[in-house]
Short mmCIF file of C-alpha atoms and ligand atoms in Angstrom, two decimals:
data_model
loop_
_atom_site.label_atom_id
_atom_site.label_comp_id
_atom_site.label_asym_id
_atom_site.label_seq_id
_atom_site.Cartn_x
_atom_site.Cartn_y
_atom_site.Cartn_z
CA UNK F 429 0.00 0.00 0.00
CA UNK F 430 1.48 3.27 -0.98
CA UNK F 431 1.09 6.39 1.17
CA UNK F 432 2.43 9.61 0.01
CA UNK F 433 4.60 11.61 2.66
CA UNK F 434 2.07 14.91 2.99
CA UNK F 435 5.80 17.16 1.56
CA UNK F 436 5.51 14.16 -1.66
CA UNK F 437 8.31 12.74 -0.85
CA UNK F 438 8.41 8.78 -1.11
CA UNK F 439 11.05 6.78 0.80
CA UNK F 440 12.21 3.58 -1.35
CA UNK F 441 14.10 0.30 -0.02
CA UNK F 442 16.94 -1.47 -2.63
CA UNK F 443 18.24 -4.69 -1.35
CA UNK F 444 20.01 -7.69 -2.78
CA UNK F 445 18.64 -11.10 -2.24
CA UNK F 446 19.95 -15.04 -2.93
CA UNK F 447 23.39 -15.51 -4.41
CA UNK F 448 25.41 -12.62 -5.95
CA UNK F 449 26.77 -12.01 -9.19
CA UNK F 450 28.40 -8.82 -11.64
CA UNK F 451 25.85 -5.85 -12.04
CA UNK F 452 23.90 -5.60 -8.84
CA UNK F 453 25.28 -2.43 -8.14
CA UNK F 454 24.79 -0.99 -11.42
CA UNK F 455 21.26 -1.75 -10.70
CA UNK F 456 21.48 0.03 -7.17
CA UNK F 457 23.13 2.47 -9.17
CA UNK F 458 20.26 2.93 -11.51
CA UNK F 459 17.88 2.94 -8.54
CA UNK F 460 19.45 5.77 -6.64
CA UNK F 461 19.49 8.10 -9.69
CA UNK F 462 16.48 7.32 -10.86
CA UNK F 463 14.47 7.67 -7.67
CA UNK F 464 16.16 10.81 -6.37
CA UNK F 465 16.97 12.85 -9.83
CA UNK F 466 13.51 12.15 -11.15
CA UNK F 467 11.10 12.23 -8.64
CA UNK F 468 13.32 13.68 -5.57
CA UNK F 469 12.49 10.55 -3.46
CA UNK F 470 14.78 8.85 -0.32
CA UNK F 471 16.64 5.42 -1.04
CA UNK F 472 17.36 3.39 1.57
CA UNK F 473 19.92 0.55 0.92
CA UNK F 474 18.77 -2.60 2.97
CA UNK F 475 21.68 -4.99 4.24
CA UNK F 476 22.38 -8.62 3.71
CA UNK F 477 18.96 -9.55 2.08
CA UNK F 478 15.97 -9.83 3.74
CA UNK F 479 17.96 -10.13 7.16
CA UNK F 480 18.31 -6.45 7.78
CA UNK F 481 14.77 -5.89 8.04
CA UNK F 482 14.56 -9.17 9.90
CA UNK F 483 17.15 -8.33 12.43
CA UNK F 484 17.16 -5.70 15.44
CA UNK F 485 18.82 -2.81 15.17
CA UNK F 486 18.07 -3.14 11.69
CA UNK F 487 20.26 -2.84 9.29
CA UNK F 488 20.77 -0.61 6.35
CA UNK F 489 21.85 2.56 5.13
CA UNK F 490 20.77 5.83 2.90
CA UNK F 491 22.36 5.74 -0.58
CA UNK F 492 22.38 9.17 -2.02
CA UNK F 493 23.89 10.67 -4.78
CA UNK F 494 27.28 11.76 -3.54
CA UNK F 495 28.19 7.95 -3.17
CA UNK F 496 28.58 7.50 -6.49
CA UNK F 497 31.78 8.54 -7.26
CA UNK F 498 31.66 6.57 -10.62
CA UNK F 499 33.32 3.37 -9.48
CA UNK F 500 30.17 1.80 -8.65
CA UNK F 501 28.71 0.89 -12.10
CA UNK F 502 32.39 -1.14 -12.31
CA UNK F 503 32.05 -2.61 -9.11
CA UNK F 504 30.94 -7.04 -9.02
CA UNK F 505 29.46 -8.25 -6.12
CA UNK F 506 27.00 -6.04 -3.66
CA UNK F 507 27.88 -2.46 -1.82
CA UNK F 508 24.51 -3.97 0.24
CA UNK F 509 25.57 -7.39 0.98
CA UNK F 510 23.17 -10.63 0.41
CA UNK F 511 22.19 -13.71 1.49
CA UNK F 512 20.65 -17.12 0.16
CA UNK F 513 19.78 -18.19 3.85
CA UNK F 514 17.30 -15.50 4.99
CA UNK F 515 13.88 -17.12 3.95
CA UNK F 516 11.74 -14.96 6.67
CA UNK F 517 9.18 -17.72 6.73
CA UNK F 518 11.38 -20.41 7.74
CA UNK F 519 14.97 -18.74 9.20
CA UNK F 520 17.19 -21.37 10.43
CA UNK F 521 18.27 -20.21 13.81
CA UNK F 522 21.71 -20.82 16.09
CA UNK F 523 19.84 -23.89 17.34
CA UNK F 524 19.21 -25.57 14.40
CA UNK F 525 15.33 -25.02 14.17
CA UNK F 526 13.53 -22.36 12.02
CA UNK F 527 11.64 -20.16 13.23
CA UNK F 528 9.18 -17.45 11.24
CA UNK F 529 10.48 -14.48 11.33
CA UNK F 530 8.34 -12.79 8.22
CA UNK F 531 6.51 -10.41 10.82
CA UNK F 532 9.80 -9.02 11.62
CA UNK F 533 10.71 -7.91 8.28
CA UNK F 534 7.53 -6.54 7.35
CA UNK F 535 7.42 -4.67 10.82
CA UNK F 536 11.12 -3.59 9.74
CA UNK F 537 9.74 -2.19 6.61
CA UNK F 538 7.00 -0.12 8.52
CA UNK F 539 9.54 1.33 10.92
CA UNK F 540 11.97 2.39 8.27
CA UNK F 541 8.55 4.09 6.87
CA UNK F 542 9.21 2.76 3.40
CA UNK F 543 6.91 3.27 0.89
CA UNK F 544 8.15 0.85 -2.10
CA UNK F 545 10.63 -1.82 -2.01
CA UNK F 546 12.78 -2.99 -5.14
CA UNK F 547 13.82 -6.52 -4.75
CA UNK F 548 16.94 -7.54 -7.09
CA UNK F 549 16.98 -11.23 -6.77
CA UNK F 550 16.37 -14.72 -8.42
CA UNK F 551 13.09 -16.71 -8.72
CA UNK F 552 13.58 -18.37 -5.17
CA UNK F 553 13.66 -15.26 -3.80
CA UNK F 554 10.64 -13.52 -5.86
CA UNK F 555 8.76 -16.38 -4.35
CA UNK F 556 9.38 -15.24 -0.58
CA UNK F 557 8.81 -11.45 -1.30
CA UNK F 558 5.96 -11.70 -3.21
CA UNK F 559 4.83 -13.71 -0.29
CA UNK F 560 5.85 -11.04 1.94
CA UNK F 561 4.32 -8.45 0.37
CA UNK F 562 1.41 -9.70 0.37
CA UNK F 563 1.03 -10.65 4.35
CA UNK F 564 2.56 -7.30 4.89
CA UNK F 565 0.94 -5.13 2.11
CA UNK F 566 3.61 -3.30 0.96
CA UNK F 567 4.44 -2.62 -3.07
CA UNK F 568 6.64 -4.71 -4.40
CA UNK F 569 9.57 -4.31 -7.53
CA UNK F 570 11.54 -7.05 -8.77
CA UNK F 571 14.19 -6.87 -11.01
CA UNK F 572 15.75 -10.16 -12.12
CA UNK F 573 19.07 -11.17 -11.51
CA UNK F 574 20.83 -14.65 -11.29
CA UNK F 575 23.76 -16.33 -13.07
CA UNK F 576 21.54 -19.20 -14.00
CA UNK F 577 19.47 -17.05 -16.74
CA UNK F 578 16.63 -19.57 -15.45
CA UNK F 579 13.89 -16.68 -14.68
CA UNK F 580 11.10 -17.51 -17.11
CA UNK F 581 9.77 -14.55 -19.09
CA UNK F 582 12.96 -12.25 -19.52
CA UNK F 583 15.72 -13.02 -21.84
CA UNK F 584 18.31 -12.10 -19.87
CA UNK F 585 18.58 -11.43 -15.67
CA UNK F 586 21.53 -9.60 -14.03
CA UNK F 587 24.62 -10.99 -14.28
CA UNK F 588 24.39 -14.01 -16.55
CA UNK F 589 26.36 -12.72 -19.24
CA UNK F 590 28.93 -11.88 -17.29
CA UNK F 591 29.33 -15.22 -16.35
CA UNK F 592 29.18 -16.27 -19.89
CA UNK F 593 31.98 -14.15 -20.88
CA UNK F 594 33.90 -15.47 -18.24
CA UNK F 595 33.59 -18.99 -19.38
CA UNK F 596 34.63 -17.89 -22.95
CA UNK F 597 37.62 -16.31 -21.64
CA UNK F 598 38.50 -19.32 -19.37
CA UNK F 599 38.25 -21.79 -23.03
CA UNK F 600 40.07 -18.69 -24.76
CA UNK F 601 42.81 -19.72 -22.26
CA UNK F 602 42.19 -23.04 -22.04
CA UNK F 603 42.56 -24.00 -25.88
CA UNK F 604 46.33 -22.86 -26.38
CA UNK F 605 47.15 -25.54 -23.44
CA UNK F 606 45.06 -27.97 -24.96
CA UNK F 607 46.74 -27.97 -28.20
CA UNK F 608 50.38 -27.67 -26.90
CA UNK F 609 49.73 -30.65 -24.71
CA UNK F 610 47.35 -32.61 -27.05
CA UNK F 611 45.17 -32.92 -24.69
CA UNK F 612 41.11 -32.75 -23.53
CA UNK F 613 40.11 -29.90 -21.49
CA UNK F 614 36.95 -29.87 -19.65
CA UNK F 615 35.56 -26.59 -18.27
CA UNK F 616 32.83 -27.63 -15.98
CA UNK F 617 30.58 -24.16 -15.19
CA UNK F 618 27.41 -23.44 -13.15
CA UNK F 619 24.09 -22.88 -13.80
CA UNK F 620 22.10 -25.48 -11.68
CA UNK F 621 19.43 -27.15 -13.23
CA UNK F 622 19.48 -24.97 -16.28
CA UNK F 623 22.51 -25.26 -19.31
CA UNK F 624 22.38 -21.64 -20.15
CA UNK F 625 25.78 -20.68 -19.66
CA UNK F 626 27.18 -23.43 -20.92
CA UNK F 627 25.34 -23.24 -23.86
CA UNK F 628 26.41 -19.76 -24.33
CA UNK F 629 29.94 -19.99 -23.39
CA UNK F 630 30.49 -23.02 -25.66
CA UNK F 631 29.99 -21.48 -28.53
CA UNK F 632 30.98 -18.37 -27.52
CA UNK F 633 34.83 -20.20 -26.89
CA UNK F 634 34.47 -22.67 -29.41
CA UNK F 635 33.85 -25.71 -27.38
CA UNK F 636 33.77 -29.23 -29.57
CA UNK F 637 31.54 -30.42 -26.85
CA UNK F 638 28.33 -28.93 -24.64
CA UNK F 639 26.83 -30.81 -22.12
CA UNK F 640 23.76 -29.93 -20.47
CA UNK F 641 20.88 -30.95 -17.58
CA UNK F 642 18.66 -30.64 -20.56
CA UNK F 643 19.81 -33.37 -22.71
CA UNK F 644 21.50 -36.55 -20.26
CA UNK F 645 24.64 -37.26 -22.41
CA UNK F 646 26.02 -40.50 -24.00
CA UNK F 647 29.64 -41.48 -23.50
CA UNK F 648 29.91 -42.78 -26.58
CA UNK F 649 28.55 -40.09 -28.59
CA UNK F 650 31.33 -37.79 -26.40
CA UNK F 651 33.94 -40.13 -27.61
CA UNK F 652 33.10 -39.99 -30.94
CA UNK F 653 33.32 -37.04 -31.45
CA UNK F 654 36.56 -36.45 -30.09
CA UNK F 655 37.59 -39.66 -31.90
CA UNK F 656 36.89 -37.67 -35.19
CA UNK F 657 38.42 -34.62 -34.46
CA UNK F 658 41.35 -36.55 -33.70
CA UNK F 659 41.14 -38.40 -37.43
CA UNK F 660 40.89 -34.43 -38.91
CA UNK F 661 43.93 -34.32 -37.38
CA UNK F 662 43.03 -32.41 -34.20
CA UNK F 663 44.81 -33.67 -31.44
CA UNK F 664 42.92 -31.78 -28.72
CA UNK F 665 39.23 -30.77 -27.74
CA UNK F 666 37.39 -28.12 -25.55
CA UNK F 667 34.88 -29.71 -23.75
CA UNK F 668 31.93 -27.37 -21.77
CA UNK F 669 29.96 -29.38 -18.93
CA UNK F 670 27.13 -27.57 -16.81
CA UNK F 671 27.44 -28.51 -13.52
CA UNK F 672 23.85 -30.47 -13.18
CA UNK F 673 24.57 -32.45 -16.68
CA UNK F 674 24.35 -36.08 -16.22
CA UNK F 675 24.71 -39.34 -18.43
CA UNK F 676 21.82 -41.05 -19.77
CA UNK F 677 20.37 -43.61 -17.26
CA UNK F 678 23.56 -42.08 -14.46
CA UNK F 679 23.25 -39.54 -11.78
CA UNK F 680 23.89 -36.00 -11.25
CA UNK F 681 27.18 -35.30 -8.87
CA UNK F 682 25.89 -33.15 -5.81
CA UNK F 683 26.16 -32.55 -2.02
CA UNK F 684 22.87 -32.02 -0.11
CA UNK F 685 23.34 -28.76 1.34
CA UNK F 686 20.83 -26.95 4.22
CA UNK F 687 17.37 -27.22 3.57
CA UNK F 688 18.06 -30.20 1.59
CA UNK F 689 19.38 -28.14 -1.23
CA UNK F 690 21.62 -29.81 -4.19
CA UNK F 691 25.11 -27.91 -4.09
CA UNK F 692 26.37 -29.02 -7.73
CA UNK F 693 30.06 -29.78 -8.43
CA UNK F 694 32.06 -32.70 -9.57
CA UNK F 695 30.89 -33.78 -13.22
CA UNK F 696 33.58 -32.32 -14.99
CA UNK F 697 35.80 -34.78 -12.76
CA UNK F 698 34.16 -37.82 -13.50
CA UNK F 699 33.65 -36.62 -17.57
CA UNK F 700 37.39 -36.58 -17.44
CA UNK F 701 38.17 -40.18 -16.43
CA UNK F 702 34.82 -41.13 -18.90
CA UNK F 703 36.60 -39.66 -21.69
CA UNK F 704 39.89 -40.64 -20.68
CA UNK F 705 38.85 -44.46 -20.38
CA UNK F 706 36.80 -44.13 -24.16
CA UNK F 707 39.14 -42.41 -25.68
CA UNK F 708 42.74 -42.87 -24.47
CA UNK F 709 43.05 -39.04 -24.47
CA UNK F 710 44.52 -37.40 -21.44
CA UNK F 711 42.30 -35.27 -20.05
CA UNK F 712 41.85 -32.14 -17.23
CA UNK F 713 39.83 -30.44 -15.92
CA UNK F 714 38.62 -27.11 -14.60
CA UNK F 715 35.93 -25.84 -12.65
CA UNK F 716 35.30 -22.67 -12.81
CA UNK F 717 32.82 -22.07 -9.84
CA UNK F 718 32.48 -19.11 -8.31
CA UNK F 719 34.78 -16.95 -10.27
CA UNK F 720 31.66 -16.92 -12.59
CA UNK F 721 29.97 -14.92 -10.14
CA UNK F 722 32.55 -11.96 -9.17
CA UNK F 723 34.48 -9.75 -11.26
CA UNK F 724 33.89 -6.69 -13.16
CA UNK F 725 30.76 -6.82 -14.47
CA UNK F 726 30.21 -7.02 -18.76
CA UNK F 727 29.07 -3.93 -20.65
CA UNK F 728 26.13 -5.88 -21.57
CA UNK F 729 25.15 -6.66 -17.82
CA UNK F 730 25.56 -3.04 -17.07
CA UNK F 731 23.31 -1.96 -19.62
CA UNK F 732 20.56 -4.25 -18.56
CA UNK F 733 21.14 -3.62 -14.97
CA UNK F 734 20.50 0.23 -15.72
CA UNK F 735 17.67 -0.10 -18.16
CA UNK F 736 16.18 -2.65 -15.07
CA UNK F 737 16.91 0.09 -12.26
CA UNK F 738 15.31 2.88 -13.76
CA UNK F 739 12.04 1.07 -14.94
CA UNK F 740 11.90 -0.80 -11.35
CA UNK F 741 11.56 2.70 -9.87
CA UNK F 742 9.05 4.13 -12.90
CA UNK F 743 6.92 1.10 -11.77
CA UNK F 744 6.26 2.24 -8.24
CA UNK F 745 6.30 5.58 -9.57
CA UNK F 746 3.19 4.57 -11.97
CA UNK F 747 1.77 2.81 -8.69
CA UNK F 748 2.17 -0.83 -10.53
CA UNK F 749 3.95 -3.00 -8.08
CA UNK F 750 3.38 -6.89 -7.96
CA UNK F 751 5.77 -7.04 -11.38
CA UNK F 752 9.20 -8.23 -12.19
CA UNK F 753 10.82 -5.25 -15.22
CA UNK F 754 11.93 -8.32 -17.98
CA UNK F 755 14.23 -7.86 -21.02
CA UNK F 756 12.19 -9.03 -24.47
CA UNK F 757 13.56 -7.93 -28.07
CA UNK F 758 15.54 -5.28 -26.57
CA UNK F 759 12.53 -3.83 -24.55
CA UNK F 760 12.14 -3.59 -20.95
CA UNK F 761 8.83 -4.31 -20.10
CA UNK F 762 7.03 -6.14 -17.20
CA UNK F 763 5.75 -9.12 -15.72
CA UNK F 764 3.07 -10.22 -13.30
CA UNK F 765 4.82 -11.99 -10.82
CA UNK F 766 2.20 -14.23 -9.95
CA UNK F 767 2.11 -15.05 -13.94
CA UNK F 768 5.70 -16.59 -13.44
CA UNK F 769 6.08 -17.43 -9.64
CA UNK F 770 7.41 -21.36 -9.31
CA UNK F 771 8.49 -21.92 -12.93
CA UNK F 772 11.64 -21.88 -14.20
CA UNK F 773 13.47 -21.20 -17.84
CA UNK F 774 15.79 -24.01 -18.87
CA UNK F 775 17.00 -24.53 -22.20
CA UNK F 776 14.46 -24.63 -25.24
CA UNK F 777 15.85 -27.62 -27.40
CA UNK F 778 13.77 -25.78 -30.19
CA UNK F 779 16.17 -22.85 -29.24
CA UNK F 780 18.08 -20.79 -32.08
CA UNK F 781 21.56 -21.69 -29.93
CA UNK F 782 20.62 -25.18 -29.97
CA UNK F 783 20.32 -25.02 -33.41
CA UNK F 784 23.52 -23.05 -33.45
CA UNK F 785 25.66 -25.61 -31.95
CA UNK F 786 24.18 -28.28 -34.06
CA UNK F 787 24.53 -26.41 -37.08
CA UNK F 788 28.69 -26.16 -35.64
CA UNK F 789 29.06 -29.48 -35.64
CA UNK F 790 29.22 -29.34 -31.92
CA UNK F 791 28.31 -32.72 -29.82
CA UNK F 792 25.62 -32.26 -27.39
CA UNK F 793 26.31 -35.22 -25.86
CA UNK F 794 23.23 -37.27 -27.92
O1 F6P Y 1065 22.27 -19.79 -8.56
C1 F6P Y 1065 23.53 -19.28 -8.76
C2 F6P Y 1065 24.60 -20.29 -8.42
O2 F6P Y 1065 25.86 -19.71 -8.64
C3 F6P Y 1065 24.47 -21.63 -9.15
O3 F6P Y 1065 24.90 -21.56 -10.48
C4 F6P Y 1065 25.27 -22.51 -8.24
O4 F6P Y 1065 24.86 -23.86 -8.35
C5 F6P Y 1065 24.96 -21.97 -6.88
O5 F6P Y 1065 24.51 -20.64 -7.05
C6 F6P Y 1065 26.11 -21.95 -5.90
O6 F6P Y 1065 25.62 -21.53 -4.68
P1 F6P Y 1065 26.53 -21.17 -3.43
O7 F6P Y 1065 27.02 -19.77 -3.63
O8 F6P Y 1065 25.60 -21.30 -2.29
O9 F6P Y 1065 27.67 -22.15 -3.40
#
């Protein structure tokens, strides 16, 4: 519920939520400029997620213009902090239990006397502040962001092609070795359940092989296609795994983190000692992890990330909360989130970059 400050002044919350990655700032960036240039409102940064309206004191801070002293568009990670453990509806406490703590945070809210909150986060988290928006009735921005690229409806969130030019640069660096050495490389990336990057950064780097949750790979058709690179005379391959890929009637490789949660990592290892026994190649491997996440972020993650900040803030300025701003044929425009709350993008097999690496002679592992 919105309620105009009798001088018309709104005050806004920002906060990051669920895993990091390149361009939040530039979308806190966006935010603060937007917010205060245009419409002369107050920005308050929230800290660490959804825990520093959860937590007493609370915690956060006003972002005004004079902190932007034009290193913050460069800047990866978050100037607010975040964190994937602060579901307010079930908070795991010191003890081990979980306790609900979502009256906190929306009493948080009403002290800080916001009047709009713009959520930058994945799908997991859209789910709880959606939720908490509603018990608490307070207007509600998202703007997508994740690594993953699995949040349905926009082509691209925050961050994920960051992480894809990361993974081109590590097979940019990865090939010379290859081919001095003669040797296999496999560059095992993230992306949970969804092969985006890997997709992306395969062909992006020129990868012989892409393997991804979407299609479980055969061994043999790996091998073979190494085999006949190595009859063209190649004597090395660039292999791309995602870290949820898995062989055909085999298993994914995973810890069960808290909550029950699959923590990926560990494919690439046992793809190596696969290919190694089918083909006699000698192979290594790299994961890349989170280096995907950090760093500088791209130009095109910083365009996004400023063309999401500014219509985040038009959208509680035009008093239409309840949406996610989405990126579709180079248009920002918006979503319902209740259209899109629970689903998830993976990748299209009818999609052009399947097609792509098809048409590139590149093994998909079927
Ligand atoms: O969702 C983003 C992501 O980086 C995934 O690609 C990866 O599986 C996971 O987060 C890693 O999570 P954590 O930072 O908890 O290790």
């Amino acid at each position: 519920m919105s309620h105009q400050r009798t001088n018309g002044q709104k005050t806004i919350g920002v906060l990051t939520s669920g895993g990091d990655c390149a361009g939040l700032n530039a979308v806190i960036r966006a935010v603060v400029h937007r917010a205060i240039e245009t419409y002369g409102w107050r920005v308050i940064g929230i800290n660490d997620g959804t825990r520093g309206l959860m937590e007493r004191p609370l915690r956060y801070e006003e972002l005004g213009i004079k902190l932007f002293t034009g290193t913050i568009l460069r800047l990866g990670g978050t100037i607010l902090g975040t964190t994937n453990k602060g579901d307010p509806f079930a908070f795991p406490m010191e003890d081990g239990t979980k306790r609900d703590l979502s009256q906190d945070f929306i009493d948080g809210y009403h002290e800080l006397g916001l009047d709009g909150l713009i959520a930058i986060g994945g799908d997991g988290s859209m789910a709880i502040l959606n939720k908490l928006a509603k018990q608490g009735n307070f207007d509600l921005v998202m703007v997508p962001k994740t690594i993953d690229n699995d949040v349905p409806r926009t082509e691209y969130a925050v961050g994920f092609m960051t992480a894809v030019s990361t993974g081109v640069e590590a097979l940019d660096r990865l090939q010379p070795t290859a081919a001095s050495h003669d040797r296999v490389m496999i560059l095992e990336v993230m992306g949970r359940d969804a092969g985006h990057i890997a997709l992306n950064a395969g062909i992006g780097g020129g990868a012989d092989v892409i393997l991804i949750p979407e299609i479980p790979y055969n061994i043999n058709q790996v091998a073979a296609k190494i085999l006949a690179l190595r009859d063209q005379g190649r004597t090395h391959a660039l292999v791309v795994c995602s870290e949820a890929c898995e062989p055909l009637g085999g298993e994914q490789v995973y810890q069960t983190g808290e909550g029950g949660q699959k923590r990926y990592g560990g494919i690439g290892h046992r793809l190596g000692e696969e290919i190694a026994r089918a083909t006699g190649a000698e192979t290594r491997v790299t994961v890349l992890g989170h280096v995907q996440r950090g760093g500088t972020p791209s130009s095109h993650d910083r365009i996004i990330a400023s063309a999401f900040g500014v219509r985040a803030v038009d959208l509680l300025a035009e008093g239409k909360p309840g949406h996610m701003v989405s990126w579709q044929h180079r248009q920002v425009v918006d979503v319902a989130i209740d259209d899109i709350l629970g689903q998830s993008r993976s990748v299209d097999l009818n999609d052009t970059l399947v097609k792509t690496a098809r048409g590139l002679g590149i093994c998909l592992g079927d």
